[in-house]
Tab-separated table of C-alpha atoms in Angstrom:
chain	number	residue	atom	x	y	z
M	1	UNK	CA	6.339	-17.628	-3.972
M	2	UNK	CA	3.495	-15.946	-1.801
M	3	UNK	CA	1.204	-13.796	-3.526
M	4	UNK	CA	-1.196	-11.112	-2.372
M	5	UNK	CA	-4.146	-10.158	-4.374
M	6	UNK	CA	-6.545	-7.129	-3.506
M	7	UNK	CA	-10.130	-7.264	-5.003
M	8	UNK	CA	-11.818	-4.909	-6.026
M	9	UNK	CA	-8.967	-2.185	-7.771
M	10	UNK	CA	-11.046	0.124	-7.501
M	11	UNK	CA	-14.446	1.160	-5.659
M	12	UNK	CA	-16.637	4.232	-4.956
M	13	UNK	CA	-19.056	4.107	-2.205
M	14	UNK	CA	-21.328	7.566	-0.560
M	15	UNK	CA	-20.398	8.539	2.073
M	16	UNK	CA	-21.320	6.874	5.416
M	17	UNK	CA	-21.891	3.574	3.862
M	18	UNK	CA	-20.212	0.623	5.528
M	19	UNK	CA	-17.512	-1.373	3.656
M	20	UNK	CA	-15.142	-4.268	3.081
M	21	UNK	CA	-12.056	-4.417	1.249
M	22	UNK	CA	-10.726	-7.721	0.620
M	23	UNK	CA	-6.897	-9.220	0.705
M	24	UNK	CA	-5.817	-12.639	-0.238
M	25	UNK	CA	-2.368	-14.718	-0.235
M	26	UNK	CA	-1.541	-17.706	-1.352
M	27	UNK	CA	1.180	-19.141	1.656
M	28	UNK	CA	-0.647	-19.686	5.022
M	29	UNK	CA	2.840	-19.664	6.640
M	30	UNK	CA	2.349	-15.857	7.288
M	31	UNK	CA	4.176	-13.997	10.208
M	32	UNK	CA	1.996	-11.194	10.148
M	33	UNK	CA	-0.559	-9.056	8.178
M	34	UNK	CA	-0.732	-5.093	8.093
M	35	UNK	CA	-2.625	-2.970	6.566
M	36	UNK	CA	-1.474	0.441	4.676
M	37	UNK	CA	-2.763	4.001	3.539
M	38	UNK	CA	-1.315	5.595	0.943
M	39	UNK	CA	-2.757	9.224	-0.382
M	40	UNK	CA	-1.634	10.595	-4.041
M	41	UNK	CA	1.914	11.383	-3.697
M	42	UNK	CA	2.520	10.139	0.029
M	43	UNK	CA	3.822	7.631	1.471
M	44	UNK	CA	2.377	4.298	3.533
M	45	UNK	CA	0.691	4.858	6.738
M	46	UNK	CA	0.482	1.898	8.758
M	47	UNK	CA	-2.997	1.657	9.916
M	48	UNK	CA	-3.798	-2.463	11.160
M	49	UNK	CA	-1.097	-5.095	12.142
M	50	UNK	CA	-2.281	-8.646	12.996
M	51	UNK	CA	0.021	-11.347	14.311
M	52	UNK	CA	-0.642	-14.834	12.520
M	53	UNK	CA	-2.159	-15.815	16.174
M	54	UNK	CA	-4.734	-13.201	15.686
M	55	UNK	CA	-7.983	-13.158	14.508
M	56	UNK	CA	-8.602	-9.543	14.532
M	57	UNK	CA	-7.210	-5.750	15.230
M	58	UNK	CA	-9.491	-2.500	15.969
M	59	UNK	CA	-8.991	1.150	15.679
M	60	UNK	CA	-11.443	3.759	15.446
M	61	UNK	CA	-13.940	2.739	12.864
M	62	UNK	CA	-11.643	0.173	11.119
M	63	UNK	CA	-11.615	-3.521	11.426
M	64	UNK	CA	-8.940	-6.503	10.058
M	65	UNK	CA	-9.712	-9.421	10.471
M	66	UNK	CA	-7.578	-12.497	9.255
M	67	UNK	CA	-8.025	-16.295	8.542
M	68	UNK	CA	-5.236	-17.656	8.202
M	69	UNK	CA	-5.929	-20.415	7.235
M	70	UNK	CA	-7.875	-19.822	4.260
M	71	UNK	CA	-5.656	-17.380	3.454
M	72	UNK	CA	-7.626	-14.172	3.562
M	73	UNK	CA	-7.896	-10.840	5.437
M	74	UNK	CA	-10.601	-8.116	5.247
M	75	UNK	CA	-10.229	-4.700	6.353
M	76	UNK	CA	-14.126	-3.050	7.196
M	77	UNK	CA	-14.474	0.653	7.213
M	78	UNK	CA	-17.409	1.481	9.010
M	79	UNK	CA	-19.524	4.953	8.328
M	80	UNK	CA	-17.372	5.548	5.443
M	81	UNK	CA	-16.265	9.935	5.256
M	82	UNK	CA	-15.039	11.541	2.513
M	83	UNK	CA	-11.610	11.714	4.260
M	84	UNK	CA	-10.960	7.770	3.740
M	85	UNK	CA	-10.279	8.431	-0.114
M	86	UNK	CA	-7.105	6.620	-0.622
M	87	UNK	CA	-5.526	3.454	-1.863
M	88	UNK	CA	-5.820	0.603	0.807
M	89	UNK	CA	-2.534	-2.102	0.859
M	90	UNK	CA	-2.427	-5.407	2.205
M	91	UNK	CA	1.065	-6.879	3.109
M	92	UNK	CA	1.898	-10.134	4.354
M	93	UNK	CA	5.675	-11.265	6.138
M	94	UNK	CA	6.168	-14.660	5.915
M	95	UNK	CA	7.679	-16.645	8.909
M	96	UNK	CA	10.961	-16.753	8.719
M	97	UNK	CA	11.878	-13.743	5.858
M	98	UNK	CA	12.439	-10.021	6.303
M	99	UNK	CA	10.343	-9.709	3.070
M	100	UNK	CA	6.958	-7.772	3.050
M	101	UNK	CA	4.642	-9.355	-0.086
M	102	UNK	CA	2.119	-6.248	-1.379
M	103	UNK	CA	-1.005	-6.394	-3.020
M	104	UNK	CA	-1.593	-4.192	-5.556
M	105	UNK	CA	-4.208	-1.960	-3.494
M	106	UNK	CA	-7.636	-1.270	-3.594
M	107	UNK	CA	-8.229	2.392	-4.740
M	108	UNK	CA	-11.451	3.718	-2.533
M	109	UNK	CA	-12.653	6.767	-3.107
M	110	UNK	CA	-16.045	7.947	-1.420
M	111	UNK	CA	-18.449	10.593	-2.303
M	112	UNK	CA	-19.929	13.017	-0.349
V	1	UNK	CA	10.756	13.106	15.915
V	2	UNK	CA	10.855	13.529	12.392
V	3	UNK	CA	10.362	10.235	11.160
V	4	UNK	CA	11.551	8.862	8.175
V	5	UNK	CA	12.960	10.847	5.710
V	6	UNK	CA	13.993	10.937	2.143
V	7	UNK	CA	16.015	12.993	-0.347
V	8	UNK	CA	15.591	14.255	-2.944
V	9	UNK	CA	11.849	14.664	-3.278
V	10	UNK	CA	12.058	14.334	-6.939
V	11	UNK	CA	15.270	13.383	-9.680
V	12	UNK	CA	15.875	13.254	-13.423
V	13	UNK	CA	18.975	11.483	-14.584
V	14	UNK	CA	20.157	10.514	-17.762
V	15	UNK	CA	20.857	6.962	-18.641
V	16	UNK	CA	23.963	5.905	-17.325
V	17	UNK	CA	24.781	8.462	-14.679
V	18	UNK	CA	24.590	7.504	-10.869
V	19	UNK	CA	23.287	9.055	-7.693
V	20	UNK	CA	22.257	8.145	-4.169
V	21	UNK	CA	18.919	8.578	-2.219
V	22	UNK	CA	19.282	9.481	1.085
V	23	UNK	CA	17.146	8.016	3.782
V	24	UNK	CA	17.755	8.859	7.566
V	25	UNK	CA	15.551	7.912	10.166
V	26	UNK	CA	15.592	9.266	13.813
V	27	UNK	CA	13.598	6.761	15.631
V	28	UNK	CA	16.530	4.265	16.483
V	29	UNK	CA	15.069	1.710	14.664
V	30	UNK	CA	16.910	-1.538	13.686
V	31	UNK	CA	15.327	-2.560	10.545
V	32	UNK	CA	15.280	-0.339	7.235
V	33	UNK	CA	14.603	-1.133	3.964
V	34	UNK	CA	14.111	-0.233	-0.145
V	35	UNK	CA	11.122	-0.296	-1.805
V	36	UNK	CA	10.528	0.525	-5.386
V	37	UNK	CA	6.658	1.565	-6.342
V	38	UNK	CA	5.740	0.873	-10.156
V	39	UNK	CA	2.354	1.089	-11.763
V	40	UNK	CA	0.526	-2.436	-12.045
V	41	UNK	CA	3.576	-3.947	-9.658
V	42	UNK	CA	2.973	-2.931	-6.271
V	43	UNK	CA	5.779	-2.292	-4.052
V	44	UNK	CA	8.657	-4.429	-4.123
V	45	UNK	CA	12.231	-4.879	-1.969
V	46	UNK	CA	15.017	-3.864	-3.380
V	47	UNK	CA	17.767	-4.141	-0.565
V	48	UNK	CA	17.263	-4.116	3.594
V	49	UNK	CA	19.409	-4.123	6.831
V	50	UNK	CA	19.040	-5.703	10.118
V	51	UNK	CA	21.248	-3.034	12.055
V	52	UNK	CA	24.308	-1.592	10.926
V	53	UNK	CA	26.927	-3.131	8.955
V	54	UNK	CA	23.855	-6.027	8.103
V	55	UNK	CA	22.384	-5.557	4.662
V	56	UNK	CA	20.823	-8.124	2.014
V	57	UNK	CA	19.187	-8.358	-0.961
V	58	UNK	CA	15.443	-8.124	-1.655
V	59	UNK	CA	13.436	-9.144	-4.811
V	60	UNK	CA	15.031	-6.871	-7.217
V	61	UNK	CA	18.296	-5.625	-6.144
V	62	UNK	CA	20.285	-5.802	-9.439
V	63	UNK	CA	21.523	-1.863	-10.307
V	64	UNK	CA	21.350	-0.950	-6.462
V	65	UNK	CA	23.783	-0.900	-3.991
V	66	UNK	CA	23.678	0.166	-0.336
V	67	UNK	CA	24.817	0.513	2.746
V	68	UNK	CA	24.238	0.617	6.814
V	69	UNK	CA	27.212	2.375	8.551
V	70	UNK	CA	25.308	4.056	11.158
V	71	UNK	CA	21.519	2.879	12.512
V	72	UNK	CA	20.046	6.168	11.396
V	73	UNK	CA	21.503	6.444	7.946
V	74	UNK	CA	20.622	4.077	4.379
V	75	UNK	CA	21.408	5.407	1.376
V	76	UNK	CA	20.467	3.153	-1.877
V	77	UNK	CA	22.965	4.126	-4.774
V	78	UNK	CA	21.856	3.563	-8.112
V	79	UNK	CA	25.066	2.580	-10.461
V	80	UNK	CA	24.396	3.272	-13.502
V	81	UNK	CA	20.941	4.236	-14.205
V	82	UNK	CA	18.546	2.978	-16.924
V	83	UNK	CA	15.128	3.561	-18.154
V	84	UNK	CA	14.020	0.839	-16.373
V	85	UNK	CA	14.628	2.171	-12.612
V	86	UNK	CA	12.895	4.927	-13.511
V	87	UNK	CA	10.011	4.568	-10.223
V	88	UNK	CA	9.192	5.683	-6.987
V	89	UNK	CA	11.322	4.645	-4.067
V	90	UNK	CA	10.290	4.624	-0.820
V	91	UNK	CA	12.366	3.724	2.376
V	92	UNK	CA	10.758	2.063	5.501
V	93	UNK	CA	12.060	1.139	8.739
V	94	UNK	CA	10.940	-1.185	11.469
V	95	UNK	CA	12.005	-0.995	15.497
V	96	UNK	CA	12.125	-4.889	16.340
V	97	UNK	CA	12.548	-7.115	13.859
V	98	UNK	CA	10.915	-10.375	15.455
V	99	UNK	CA	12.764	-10.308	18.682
V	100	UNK	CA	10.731	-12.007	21.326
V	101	UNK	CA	7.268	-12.098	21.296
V	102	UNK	CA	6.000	-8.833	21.410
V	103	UNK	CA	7.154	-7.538	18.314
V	104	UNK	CA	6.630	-3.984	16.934
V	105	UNK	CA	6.748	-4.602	13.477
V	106	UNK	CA	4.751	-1.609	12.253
V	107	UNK	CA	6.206	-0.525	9.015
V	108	UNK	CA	7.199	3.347	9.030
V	109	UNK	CA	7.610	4.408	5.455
V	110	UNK	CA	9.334	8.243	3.990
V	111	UNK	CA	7.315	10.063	1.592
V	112	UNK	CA	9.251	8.737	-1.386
V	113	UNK	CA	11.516	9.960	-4.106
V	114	UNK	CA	10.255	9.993	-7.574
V	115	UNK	CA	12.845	9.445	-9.888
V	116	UNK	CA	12.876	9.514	-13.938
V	117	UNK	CA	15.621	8.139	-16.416
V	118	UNK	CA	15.540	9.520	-19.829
Protein backbone atom coordinates (compact mmCIF):
# COMPACT_ATOMS: atom_id res chain seq x y z
CA UNK A 1 0.00 0.00 0.00
CA UNK A 2 1.78 3.38 -1.02
CA UNK A 3 2.44 5.72 1.62
CA UNK A 4 3.22 9.42 1.66
CA UNK A 5 5.02 10.99 4.47
CA UNK A 6 5.59 14.89 4.86
CA UNK A 7 8.55 16.00 7.12
CA UNK A 8 8.66 18.43 8.99
CA UNK A 9 4.65 18.84 10.51
CA UNK A 10 5.25 21.81 11.24
CA UNK A 11 7.80 24.82 10.54
CA UNK A 12 8.16 28.61 11.04
CA UNK A 13 10.57 30.46 8.99
CA UNK A 14 10.89 34.89 8.70
CA UNK A 15 9.88 36.06 6.18
CA UNK A 16 11.87 36.11 2.89
CA UNK A 17 13.90 33.17 3.82
CA UNK A 18 14.17 30.43 1.23
CA UNK A 19 12.70 26.95 1.93
CA UNK A 20 12.12 23.26 1.30
CA UNK A 21 9.38 21.15 2.26
CA UNK A 22 9.88 17.59 1.85
CA UNK A 23 7.41 14.58 0.52
CA UNK A 24 8.16 10.95 0.45
CA UNK A 25 6.30 7.61 -0.82
CA UNK A 26 7.02 4.40 -0.58
CA UNK A 27 5.76 2.85 -4.39
CA UNK A 28 7.95 4.26 -7.25
CA UNK A 29 5.15 3.14 -9.63
CA UNK A 30 3.67 6.73 -9.33
CA UNK A 31 1.46 8.30 -12.16
CA UNK A 32 1.87 11.63 -10.99
CA UNK A 33 2.73 14.01 -8.06
CA UNK A 34 0.82 17.36 -7.12
CA UNK A 35 1.17 19.55 -4.78
CA UNK A 36 -1.76 21.28 -2.56
CA UNK A 37 -2.62 24.50 -0.43
CA UNK A 38 -4.95 24.36 2.00
CA UNK A 39 -5.74 27.65 4.36
CA UNK A 40 -7.78 27.17 7.84
CA UNK A 41 -11.17 26.27 6.81
CA UNK A 42 -10.65 26.07 2.88
CA UNK A 43 -10.31 23.82 0.68
CA UNK A 44 -7.15 22.34 -1.62
CA UNK A 45 -5.66 24.56 -4.13
CA UNK A 46 -3.75 22.80 -6.60
CA UNK A 47 -0.54 24.58 -6.90
CA UNK A 48 2.40 21.90 -8.74
CA UNK A 49 1.56 18.75 -10.87
CA UNK A 50 4.49 16.60 -12.13
CA UNK A 51 4.06 13.68 -14.49
CA UNK A 52 6.24 10.55 -13.35
CA UNK A 53 8.42 11.54 -16.65
CA UNK A 54 9.21 14.77 -15.02
CA UNK A 55 11.82 15.97 -13.11
CA UNK A 56 10.49 19.27 -12.23
CA UNK A 57 7.42 21.99 -12.45
CA UNK A 58 7.76 25.98 -11.92
CA UNK A 59 5.43 28.69 -11.01
CA UNK A 60 6.14 31.93 -9.66
CA UNK A 61 8.52 31.47 -6.81
CA UNK A 62 7.70 27.74 -6.25
CA UNK A 63 9.62 24.75 -7.31
CA UNK A 64 8.73 20.61 -7.28
CA UNK A 65 10.94 18.67 -8.09
CA UNK A 66 10.58 14.75 -8.09
CA UNK A 67 12.85 11.58 -8.09
CA UNK A 68 11.14 9.05 -8.73
CA UNK A 69 13.05 6.79 -8.21
CA UNK A 70 14.09 7.29 -4.80
CA UNK A 71 10.85 8.04 -4.07
CA UNK A 72 10.89 11.66 -3.03
CA UNK A 73 9.60 15.12 -4.05
CA UNK A 74 10.47 18.60 -2.65
CA UNK A 75 8.51 21.59 -3.08
CA UNK A 76 11.06 25.04 -2.59
CA UNK A 77 9.45 28.29 -1.76
CA UNK A 78 11.71 30.89 -2.58
CA UNK A 79 11.64 34.56 -0.70
CA UNK A 80 9.20 33.18 1.63
CA UNK A 81 5.98 36.25 2.45
CA UNK A 82 3.82 36.19 5.08
CA UNK A 83 1.00 35.26 2.63
CA UNK A 84 2.42 31.52 2.15
CA UNK A 85 1.10 30.59 5.77
CA UNK A 86 -0.72 27.45 5.11
CA UNK A 87 -0.56 23.70 5.24
CA UNK A 88 1.44 22.27 2.20
CA UNK A 89 0.05 18.51 0.79
CA UNK A 90 1.80 16.12 -1.20
CA UNK A 91 -0.31 13.53 -3.21
CA UNK A 92 0.79 10.81 -5.26
CA UNK A 93 -1.65 8.65 -8.10
CA UNK A 94 -0.34 5.53 -8.72
CA UNK A 95 -0.29 4.07 -12.33
CA UNK A 96 -3.04 2.39 -12.97
CA UNK A 97 -5.68 3.60 -9.86
CA UNK A 98 -8.02 6.57 -9.65
CA UNK A 99 -6.74 6.84 -6.01
CA UNK A 100 -4.87 10.02 -4.77
CA UNK A 101 -2.41 8.84 -1.56
CA UNK A 102 -2.01 12.21 0.92
CA UNK A 103 0.55 13.06 3.21
CA UNK A 104 -0.35 14.40 6.21
CA UNK A 105 0.94 18.10 5.35
CA UNK A 106 3.49 20.24 6.42
CA UNK A 107 1.98 23.22 8.41
CA UNK A 108 4.27 26.49 7.38
CA UNK A 109 3.66 29.41 8.84
CA UNK A 110 6.11 32.48 8.31
CA UNK A 111 6.70 35.54 10.28
CA UNK A 112 6.91 38.84 9.29
CA UNK B 1 -17.51 29.48 -13.57
CA UNK B 2 -18.18 28.73 -10.16
CA UNK B 3 -16.19 25.85 -9.56
CA UNK B 4 -16.81 23.25 -7.30
CA UNK B 5 -19.29 23.50 -4.90
CA UNK B 6 -20.59 22.02 -1.75
CA UNK B 7 -23.64 22.03 0.54
CA UNK B 8 -24.20 22.50 3.37
CA UNK B 9 -21.26 24.49 4.68
CA UNK B 10 -21.66 23.01 8.03
CA UNK B 11 -24.19 19.89 9.65
CA UNK B 12 -25.03 18.38 13.02
CA UNK B 13 -26.88 15.11 13.00
CA UNK B 14 -27.72 12.79 15.53
CA UNK B 15 -26.57 9.25 15.46
CA UNK B 16 -28.53 7.32 13.24
CA UNK B 17 -30.27 9.86 11.06
CA UNK B 18 -29.21 10.30 7.30
CA UNK B 19 -28.56 13.15 4.92
CA UNK B 20 -26.85 13.94 1.65
CA UNK B 21 -24.03 16.44 0.70
CA UNK B 22 -24.45 18.02 -2.33
CA UNK B 23 -21.59 18.61 -4.67
CA UNK B 24 -22.15 20.17 -8.23
CA UNK B 25 -19.51 21.19 -10.36
CA UNK B 26 -19.86 23.40 -13.54
CA UNK B 27 -16.68 22.79 -15.30
CA UNK B 28 -17.80 19.60 -17.34
CA UNK B 29 -15.43 17.62 -15.79
CA UNK B 30 -15.42 13.76 -15.98
CA UNK B 31 -13.88 12.70 -12.83
CA UNK B 32 -15.33 13.58 -9.22
CA UNK B 33 -14.69 12.25 -6.12
CA UNK B 34 -15.17 11.99 -1.92
CA UNK B 35 -12.78 12.83 0.37
CA UNK B 36 -13.07 12.71 4.08
CA UNK B 37 -10.42 15.10 6.14
CA UNK B 38 -9.68 13.80 9.83
CA UNK B 39 -7.09 15.08 12.22
CA UNK B 40 -3.74 12.91 12.21
CA UNK B 41 -5.31 10.95 8.89
CA UNK B 42 -4.96 13.10 6.04
CA UNK B 43 -7.44 12.99 3.38
CA UNK B 44 -8.79 9.85 2.31
CA UNK B 45 -11.37 8.45 -0.69
CA UNK B 46 -14.41 7.57 0.17
CA UNK B 47 -16.31 6.90 -3.22
CA UNK B 48 -15.46 8.41 -7.03
CA UNK B 49 -16.94 8.38 -10.62
CA UNK B 50 -15.46 8.23 -13.97
CA UNK B 51 -18.51 10.00 -15.80
CA UNK B 52 -21.97 9.43 -15.17
CA UNK B 53 -23.62 6.33 -14.26
CA UNK B 54 -19.60 5.10 -13.30
CA UNK B 55 -18.96 5.15 -9.59
CA UNK B 56 -16.58 2.94 -7.23
CA UNK B 57 -15.39 2.62 -4.06
CA UNK B 58 -12.40 4.35 -2.44
CA UNK B 59 -10.50 3.49 0.82
CA UNK B 60 -13.28 3.91 3.19
CA UNK B 61 -16.59 3.74 1.63
CA UNK B 62 -18.53 1.68 4.24
CA UNK B 63 -21.71 4.11 5.57
CA UNK B 64 -21.63 6.11 2.16
CA UNK B 65 -23.46 5.76 -0.76
CA UNK B 66 -23.54 7.79 -3.98
CA UNK B 67 -24.36 8.48 -7.11
CA UNK B 68 -23.49 10.06 -10.80
CA UNK B 69 -26.74 10.66 -12.81
CA UNK B 70 -25.71 13.73 -14.47
CA UNK B 71 -21.74 14.93 -15.07
CA UNK B 72 -22.30 18.01 -12.98
CA UNK B 73 -24.05 16.52 -10.00
CA UNK B 74 -22.46 13.89 -6.90
CA UNK B 75 -24.13 13.73 -3.97
CA UNK B 76 -22.51 11.31 -1.12
CA UNK B 77 -25.44 10.08 1.22
CA UNK B 78 -24.56 9.13 4.53
CA UNK B 79 -27.03 6.10 5.77
CA UNK B 80 -27.14 6.08 8.96
CA UNK B 81 -24.77 8.28 10.67
CA UNK B 82 -22.37 7.53 13.57
CA UNK B 83 -19.90 9.24 15.69
CA UNK B 84 -17.36 8.03 13.70
CA UNK B 85 -18.17 9.99 10.27
CA UNK B 86 -18.21 12.82 12.11
CA UNK B 87 -15.23 14.86 9.62
CA UNK B 88 -14.77 17.14 6.98
CA UNK B 89 -15.73 16.16 3.48
CA UNK B 90 -14.50 17.61 0.65
CA UNK B 91 -15.47 16.85 -3.07
CA UNK B 92 -12.91 17.16 -5.98
CA UNK B 93 -13.20 16.76 -9.56
CA UNK B 94 -10.76 16.17 -12.35
CA UNK B 95 -11.34 17.05 -16.39
CA UNK B 96 -9.34 14.01 -18.02
CA UNK B 97 -8.82 11.21 -16.23
CA UNK B 98 -5.58 9.75 -18.02
CA UNK B 99 -6.85 9.91 -21.52
CA UNK B 100 -3.96 10.24 -23.88
CA UNK B 101 -0.97 11.78 -23.03
CA UNK B 102 -1.57 15.12 -22.15
CA UNK B 103 -3.54 14.72 -19.23
CA UNK B 104 -5.08 17.51 -17.06
CA UNK B 105 -5.22 15.90 -13.94
CA UNK B 106 -5.20 18.95 -11.68
CA UNK B 107 -7.34 18.19 -8.74
CA UNK B 108 -10.18 20.95 -8.19
CA UNK B 109 -11.45 20.57 -4.69
CA UNK B 110 -15.05 22.51 -2.92
CA UNK B 111 -14.52 24.24 0.21
CA UNK B 112 -15.80 21.34 2.29
CA UNK B 113 -18.64 20.48 4.57
CA UNK B 114 -17.95 20.05 8.17
CA UNK B 115 -20.12 17.69 9.62
CA UNK B 116 -20.61 16.51 13.47
CA UNK B 117 -22.49 13.34 14.86
CA UNK B 118 -23.50 13.50 18.40
Amino acid sequence: KQEVTQIPAALSVPEGENLVLNCSFTDSAIYNLQWFRQDPGKGLTSLLLIQSSQREQTSGRLNASLDKSSGRSTLYIAASQPGDSATYLCAVREAGSYQLTFGKGTKLSVIP
Amino acid sequence: NAGVTQTPKFQVLKTGQSMTLQCAQDMNHEYMSWYRQDPGMGLRLIHYSVGAGITDQGEVPNGYNVSRSTTEDFPLRLLSAAPSQTSVYFCASNPRWASGEKTTDTQYFGPGTRLTVL
